[in-house]
mmCIF file with all atom_site columns, C-alpha atoms in Angstrom:
data_model
loop_
_atom_site.group_PDB
_atom_site.id
_atom_site.type_symbol
_atom_site.label_atom_id
_atom_site.label_alt_id
_atom_site.label_comp_id
_atom_site.label_asym_id
_atom_site.label_entity_id
_atom_site.label_seq_id
_atom_site.pdbx_PDB_ins_code
_atom_site.Cartn_x
_atom_site.Cartn_y
_atom_site.Cartn_z
_atom_site.occupancy
_atom_site.B_iso_or_equiv
_atom_site.pdbx_formal_charge
_atom_site.auth_seq_id
_atom_site.auth_comp_id
_atom_site.auth_asym_id
_atom_site.auth_atom_id
_atom_site.pdbx_PDB_model_num
ATOM 1   C CA . MET Q 1 1   ? -55.621 31.127  14.340  1.00 0.00 ? 1219 MET Q CA 1
ATOM 2   C CA . THR Q 1 2   ? -58.478 30.438  11.298  1.00 0.00 ? 1220 THR Q CA 1
ATOM 3   C CA . ALA Q 1 3   ? -57.736 28.972  8.479   1.00 0.00 ? 1221 ALA Q CA 1
ATOM 4   C CA . GLU Q 1 4   ? -58.377 30.658  5.143   1.00 0.00 ? 1222 GLU Q CA 1
ATOM 5   C CA . ARG Q 1 5   ? -59.873 30.121  2.212   1.00 0.00 ? 1223 ARG Q CA 1
ATOM 6   C CA . VAL Q 1 6   ? -58.537 28.866  -1.310  1.00 0.00 ? 1224 VAL Q CA 1
ATOM 7   C CA . GLN Q 1 7   ? -60.123 29.893  -3.439  1.00 0.00 ? 1225 GLN Q CA 1
ATOM 8   C CA . ALA Q 1 8   ? -59.319 29.610  -7.435  1.00 0.00 ? 1226 ALA Q CA 1
ATOM 9   C CA . ARG Q 1 9   ? -61.102 31.436  -9.492  1.00 0.00 ? 1227 ARG Q CA 1
ATOM 10  C CA . VAL Q 1 10  ? -60.789 30.078  -14.010 1.00 0.00 ? 1228 VAL Q CA 1
ATOM 11  C CA . ASN Q 1 11  ? -61.174 32.244  -17.186 1.00 0.00 ? 1229 ASN Q CA 1
ATOM 12  C CA . VAL Q 1 12  ? -61.529 29.398  -20.108 1.00 0.00 ? 1230 VAL Q CA 1
ATOM 13  C CA . ALA Q 1 13  ? -60.052 32.564  -22.319 1.00 0.00 ? 1231 ALA Q CA 1
ATOM 14  C CA . ALA Q 1 14  ? -56.990 31.108  -20.770 1.00 0.00 ? 1232 ALA Q CA 1
ATOM 15  C CA . ILE Q 1 15  ? -57.350 27.584  -21.709 1.00 0.00 ? 1233 ILE Q CA 1
ATOM 16  C CA . GLU Q 1 16  ? -57.940 28.947  -25.099 1.00 0.00 ? 1234 GLU Q CA 1
ATOM 17  C CA . ARG Q 1 17  ? -54.686 31.460  -25.408 1.00 0.00 ? 1235 ARG Q CA 1
ATOM 18  C CA . ASN Q 1 18  ? -52.704 28.218  -24.103 1.00 0.00 ? 1236 ASN Q CA 1
ATOM 19  C CA . CYS Q 1 19  ? -53.870 25.669  -26.140 1.00 0.00 ? 1237 CYS Q CA 1
ATOM 20  C CA . ALA Q 1 20  ? -53.304 28.243  -28.914 1.00 0.00 ? 1238 ALA Q CA 1
ATOM 21  C CA . ARG Q 1 21  ? -49.444 29.284  -27.515 1.00 0.00 ? 1239 ARG Q CA 1
ATOM 22  C CA . LEU Q 1 22  ? -49.703 24.927  -27.485 1.00 0.00 ? 1240 LEU Q CA 1
ATOM 23  C CA . CYS Q 1 23  ? -50.329 24.741  -30.989 1.00 0.00 ? 1241 CYS Q CA 1
ATOM 24  C CA . SER Q 1 24  ? -48.041 26.904  -32.191 1.00 0.00 ? 1242 SER Q CA 1
ATOM 25  C CA . GLU Q 1 25  ? -44.781 25.058  -31.632 1.00 0.00 ? 1243 GLU Q CA 1
ATOM 26  C CA . LEU Q 1 26  ? -46.665 21.645  -32.528 1.00 0.00 ? 1244 LEU Q CA 1
ATOM 27  C CA . ARG Q 1 27  ? -44.557 19.841  -35.603 1.00 0.00 ? 1245 ARG Q CA 1
ATOM 28  C CA . GLN Q 1 28  ? -47.266 19.796  -38.462 1.00 0.00 ? 1246 GLN Q CA 1
ATOM 29  C CA . GLY Q 1 29  ? -49.682 16.864  -38.326 1.00 0.00 ? 1247 GLY Q CA 1
ATOM 30  C CA . VAL Q 1 30  ? -48.751 16.852  -34.606 1.00 0.00 ? 1248 VAL Q CA 1
ATOM 31  C CA . ALA Q 1 31  ? -52.531 17.789  -32.837 1.00 0.00 ? 1249 ALA Q CA 1
ATOM 32  C CA . LEU Q 1 32  ? -52.278 18.909  -29.162 1.00 0.00 ? 1250 LEU Q CA 1
ATOM 33  C CA . CYS Q 1 33  ? -54.714 16.666  -26.399 1.00 0.00 ? 1251 CYS Q CA 1
ATOM 34  C CA . ALA Q 1 34  ? -56.009 19.332  -23.424 1.00 0.00 ? 1252 ALA Q CA 1
ATOM 35  C CA . VAL Q 1 35  ? -56.543 16.146  -19.946 1.00 0.00 ? 1253 VAL Q CA 1
ATOM 36  C CA . VAL Q 1 36  ? -60.469 17.357  -19.166 1.00 0.00 ? 1254 VAL Q CA 1
ATOM 37  C CA . LYS Q 1 37  ? -60.989 14.978  -16.918 1.00 0.00 ? 1255 LYS Q CA 1
ATOM 38  C CA . ALA Q 1 38  ? -61.932 15.039  -13.440 1.00 0.00 ? 1256 ALA Q CA 1
ATOM 39  C CA . ASP Q 1 39  ? -64.389 17.603  -14.001 1.00 0.00 ? 1257 ASP Q CA 1
ATOM 40  C CA . GLY Q 1 40  ? -61.114 19.570  -15.619 1.00 0.00 ? 1258 GLY Q CA 1
ATOM 41  C CA . TYR Q 1 41  ? -59.673 19.966  -12.410 1.00 0.00 ? 1259 TYR Q CA 1
ATOM 42  C CA . GLY Q 1 42  ? -62.283 21.458  -11.059 1.00 0.00 ? 1260 GLY Q CA 1
ATOM 43  C CA . HIS Q 1 43  ? -62.472 24.393  -13.576 1.00 0.00 ? 1261 HIS Q CA 1
ATOM 44  C CA . GLY Q 1 44  ? -65.706 22.150  -15.553 1.00 0.00 ? 1262 GLY Q CA 1
ATOM 45  C CA . MET Q 1 45  ? -65.066 19.964  -18.399 1.00 0.00 ? 1263 MET Q CA 1
ATOM 46  C CA . VAL Q 1 46  ? -67.317 21.171  -20.350 1.00 0.00 ? 1264 VAL Q CA 1
ATOM 47  C CA . PRO Q 1 47  ? -65.956 24.942  -20.581 1.00 0.00 ? 1265 PRO Q CA 1
ATOM 48  C CA . SER Q 1 48  ? -62.623 23.380  -20.520 1.00 0.00 ? 1266 SER Q CA 1
ATOM 49  C CA . ALA Q 1 49  ? -63.079 21.090  -23.265 1.00 0.00 ? 1267 ALA Q CA 1
ATOM 50  C CA . ARG Q 1 50  ? -65.187 23.790  -25.846 1.00 0.00 ? 1268 ARG Q CA 1
ATOM 51  C CA . ALA Q 1 51  ? -62.140 25.882  -24.798 1.00 0.00 ? 1269 ALA Q CA 1
ATOM 52  C CA . ALA Q 1 52  ? -59.000 23.841  -25.732 1.00 0.00 ? 1270 ALA Q CA 1
ATOM 53  C CA . LEU Q 1 53  ? -61.247 23.141  -28.861 1.00 0.00 ? 1271 LEU Q CA 1
ATOM 54  C CA . ALA Q 1 54  ? -61.380 27.035  -29.387 1.00 0.00 ? 1272 ALA Q CA 1
ATOM 55  C CA . GLY Q 1 55  ? -57.879 27.372  -29.229 1.00 0.00 ? 1273 GLY Q CA 1
ATOM 56  C CA . GLY Q 1 56  ? -56.748 24.243  -31.824 1.00 0.00 ? 1274 GLY Q CA 1
ATOM 57  C CA . ALA Q 1 57  ? -56.937 20.978  -29.223 1.00 0.00 ? 1275 ALA Q CA 1
ATOM 58  C CA . GLY Q 1 58  ? -57.209 18.630  -31.464 1.00 0.00 ? 1276 GLY Q CA 1
ATOM 59  C CA . TRP Q 1 59  ? -58.328 15.923  -29.120 1.00 0.00 ? 1277 TRP Q CA 1
ATOM 60  C CA . LEU Q 1 60  ? -59.624 15.881  -25.909 1.00 0.00 ? 1278 LEU Q CA 1
ATOM 61  C CA . ALA Q 1 61  ? -58.577 12.943  -22.807 1.00 0.00 ? 1279 ALA Q CA 1
ATOM 62  C CA . VAL Q 1 62  ? -61.072 11.492  -19.880 1.00 0.00 ? 1280 VAL Q CA 1
ATOM 63  C CA . ALA Q 1 63  ? -61.025 9.234   -17.235 1.00 0.00 ? 1281 ALA Q CA 1
ATOM 64  C CA . THR Q 1 64  ? -63.927 7.083   -17.648 1.00 0.00 ? 1282 THR Q CA 1
ATOM 65  C CA . SER Q 1 65  ? -66.245 6.003   -19.976 1.00 0.00 ? 1283 SER Q CA 1
ATOM 66  C CA . ARG Q 1 66  ? -68.851 8.438   -17.683 1.00 0.00 ? 1284 ARG Q CA 1
ATOM 67  C CA . GLU Q 1 67  ? -67.037 11.303  -18.887 1.00 0.00 ? 1285 GLU Q CA 1
ATOM 68  C CA . ALA Q 1 68  ? -66.497 9.915   -22.604 1.00 0.00 ? 1286 ALA Q CA 1
ATOM 69  C CA . ARG Q 1 69  ? -70.573 10.037  -22.688 1.00 0.00 ? 1287 ARG Q CA 1
ATOM 70  C CA . GLU Q 1 70  ? -70.970 13.356  -20.613 1.00 0.00 ? 1288 GLU Q CA 1
ATOM 71  C CA . LEU Q 1 71  ? -69.030 15.108  -23.438 1.00 0.00 ? 1289 LEU Q CA 1
ATOM 72  C CA . ARG Q 1 72  ? -70.400 13.744  -26.045 1.00 0.00 ? 1290 ARG Q CA 1
ATOM 73  C CA . GLU Q 1 73  ? -74.111 15.006  -24.642 1.00 0.00 ? 1291 GLU Q CA 1
ATOM 74  C CA . ALA Q 1 74  ? -73.048 18.438  -24.194 1.00 0.00 ? 1292 ALA Q CA 1
ATOM 75  C CA . GLY Q 1 75  ? -72.662 19.003  -27.444 1.00 0.00 ? 1293 GLY Q CA 1
ATOM 76  C CA . VAL Q 1 76  ? -68.599 18.250  -28.068 1.00 0.00 ? 1294 VAL Q CA 1
ATOM 77  C CA . HIS Q 1 77  ? -68.981 15.554  -31.215 1.00 0.00 ? 1295 HIS Q CA 1
ATOM 78  C CA . GLU Q 1 78  ? -66.118 17.057  -32.987 1.00 0.00 ? 1296 GLU Q CA 1
ATOM 79  C CA . VAL Q 1 79  ? -63.060 15.789  -31.853 1.00 0.00 ? 1297 VAL Q CA 1
ATOM 80  C CA . PRO Q 1 80  ? -61.886 12.333  -30.350 1.00 0.00 ? 1298 PRO Q CA 1
ATOM 81  C CA . VAL Q 1 81  ? -62.063 11.475  -26.994 1.00 0.00 ? 1299 VAL Q CA 1
ATOM 82  C CA . LEU Q 1 82  ? -59.898 9.010   -26.308 1.00 0.00 ? 1300 LEU Q CA 1
ATOM 83  C CA . VAL Q 1 83  ? -60.849 7.484   -22.112 1.00 0.00 ? 1301 VAL Q CA 1
ATOM 84  C CA . MET Q 1 84  ? -56.453 7.381   -20.345 1.00 0.00 ? 1302 MET Q CA 1
ATOM 85  C CA . GLY Q 1 85  ? -58.548 4.613   -16.930 1.00 0.00 ? 1303 GLY Q CA 1
ATOM 86  C CA . ALA Q 1 86  ? -59.088 0.737   -17.264 1.00 0.00 ? 1304 ALA Q CA 1
ATOM 87  C CA . MET Q 1 87  ? -62.764 -0.143  -18.161 1.00 0.00 ? 1305 MET Q CA 1
ATOM 88  C CA . ARG Q 1 88  ? -64.481 -2.275  -16.694 1.00 0.00 ? 1306 ARG Q CA 1
ATOM 89  C CA . PRO Q 1 89  ? -66.269 -5.038  -20.011 1.00 0.00 ? 1307 PRO Q CA 1
ATOM 90  C CA . VAL Q 1 90  ? -69.071 -2.691  -18.645 1.00 0.00 ? 1308 VAL Q CA 1
ATOM 91  C CA . GLU Q 1 91  ? -67.031 0.277   -18.762 1.00 0.00 ? 1309 GLU Q CA 1
ATOM 92  C CA . LEU Q 1 92  ? -65.347 -0.414  -22.179 1.00 0.00 ? 1310 LEU Q CA 1
ATOM 93  C CA . GLY Q 1 93  ? -69.177 -0.555  -23.806 1.00 0.00 ? 1311 GLY Q CA 1
ATOM 94  C CA . GLU Q 1 94  ? -70.360 2.794   -22.505 1.00 0.00 ? 1312 GLU Q CA 1
ATOM 95  C CA . ALA Q 1 95  ? -66.796 4.528   -24.070 1.00 0.00 ? 1313 ALA Q CA 1
ATOM 96  C CA . LEU Q 1 96  ? -67.286 2.719   -27.422 1.00 0.00 ? 1314 LEU Q CA 1
ATOM 97  C CA . ASP Q 1 97  ? -70.876 3.372   -27.003 1.00 0.00 ? 1315 ASP Q CA 1
ATOM 98  C CA . ALA Q 1 98  ? -69.995 7.456   -26.649 1.00 0.00 ? 1316 ALA Q CA 1
ATOM 99  C CA . GLY Q 1 99  ? -67.421 7.026   -29.493 1.00 0.00 ? 1317 GLY Q CA 1
ATOM 100 C CA . ALA Q 1 100 ? -64.719 7.097   -27.269 1.00 0.00 ? 1318 ALA Q CA 1
ATOM 101 C CA . ASP Q 1 101 ? -61.391 5.928   -28.514 1.00 0.00 ? 1319 ASP Q CA 1
ATOM 102 C CA . VAL Q 1 102 ? -59.164 3.818   -26.018 1.00 0.00 ? 1320 VAL Q CA 1
ATOM 103 C CA . VAL Q 1 103 ? -56.606 2.210   -25.174 1.00 0.00 ? 1321 VAL Q CA 1
ATOM 104 C CA . VAL Q 1 104 ? -56.698 -2.150  -24.480 1.00 0.00 ? 1322 VAL Q CA 1
ATOM 105 C CA . TRP Q 1 105 ? -54.018 -3.187  -23.180 1.00 0.00 ? 1323 TRP Q CA 1
ATOM 106 C CA . HIS Q 1 106 ? -53.036 -7.488  -22.429 1.00 0.00 ? 1324 HIS Q CA 1
ATOM 107 C CA . GLU Q 1 107 ? -50.702 -8.384  -20.851 1.00 0.00 ? 1325 GLU Q CA 1
ATOM 108 C CA . ARG Q 1 108 ? -50.035 -12.296 -21.230 1.00 0.00 ? 1326 ARG Q CA 1
ATOM 109 C CA . HIS Q 1 109 ? -49.049 -14.704 -18.754 1.00 0.00 ? 1327 HIS Q CA 1
ATOM 110 C CA . VAL Q 1 110 ? -46.069 -16.593 -19.511 1.00 0.00 ? 1328 VAL Q CA 1
ATOM 111 C CA . GLU Q 1 111 ? -44.512 -19.160 -17.658 1.00 0.00 ? 1329 GLU Q CA 1
ATOM 112 C CA . ALA Q 1 112 ? -40.456 -19.829 -17.946 1.00 0.00 ? 1330 ALA Q CA 1
#
């Protein structure tokens, strides 16, 4: 028995249309954040990001500081980029150098 190969073909126009549809349902003052981590889930981070922006996304989200830097180096400067993953100090510096937004979580250890 031979296993068949699976192939995914993504039409970036579909990403654009889906984002436009989602944006049409948002309340005033709310922005869509398109997650393009992991190379756009294997569909190409930059083409996916550009399609999402064309569809009206107001934010992009990635997993790592490297991905944020790659988006900026590809010319994506018009929207905020959120780095969602945990970062070491050097990665935090890279994210900030790329002008990315980050969430800082500080856990306090409290002894009873």
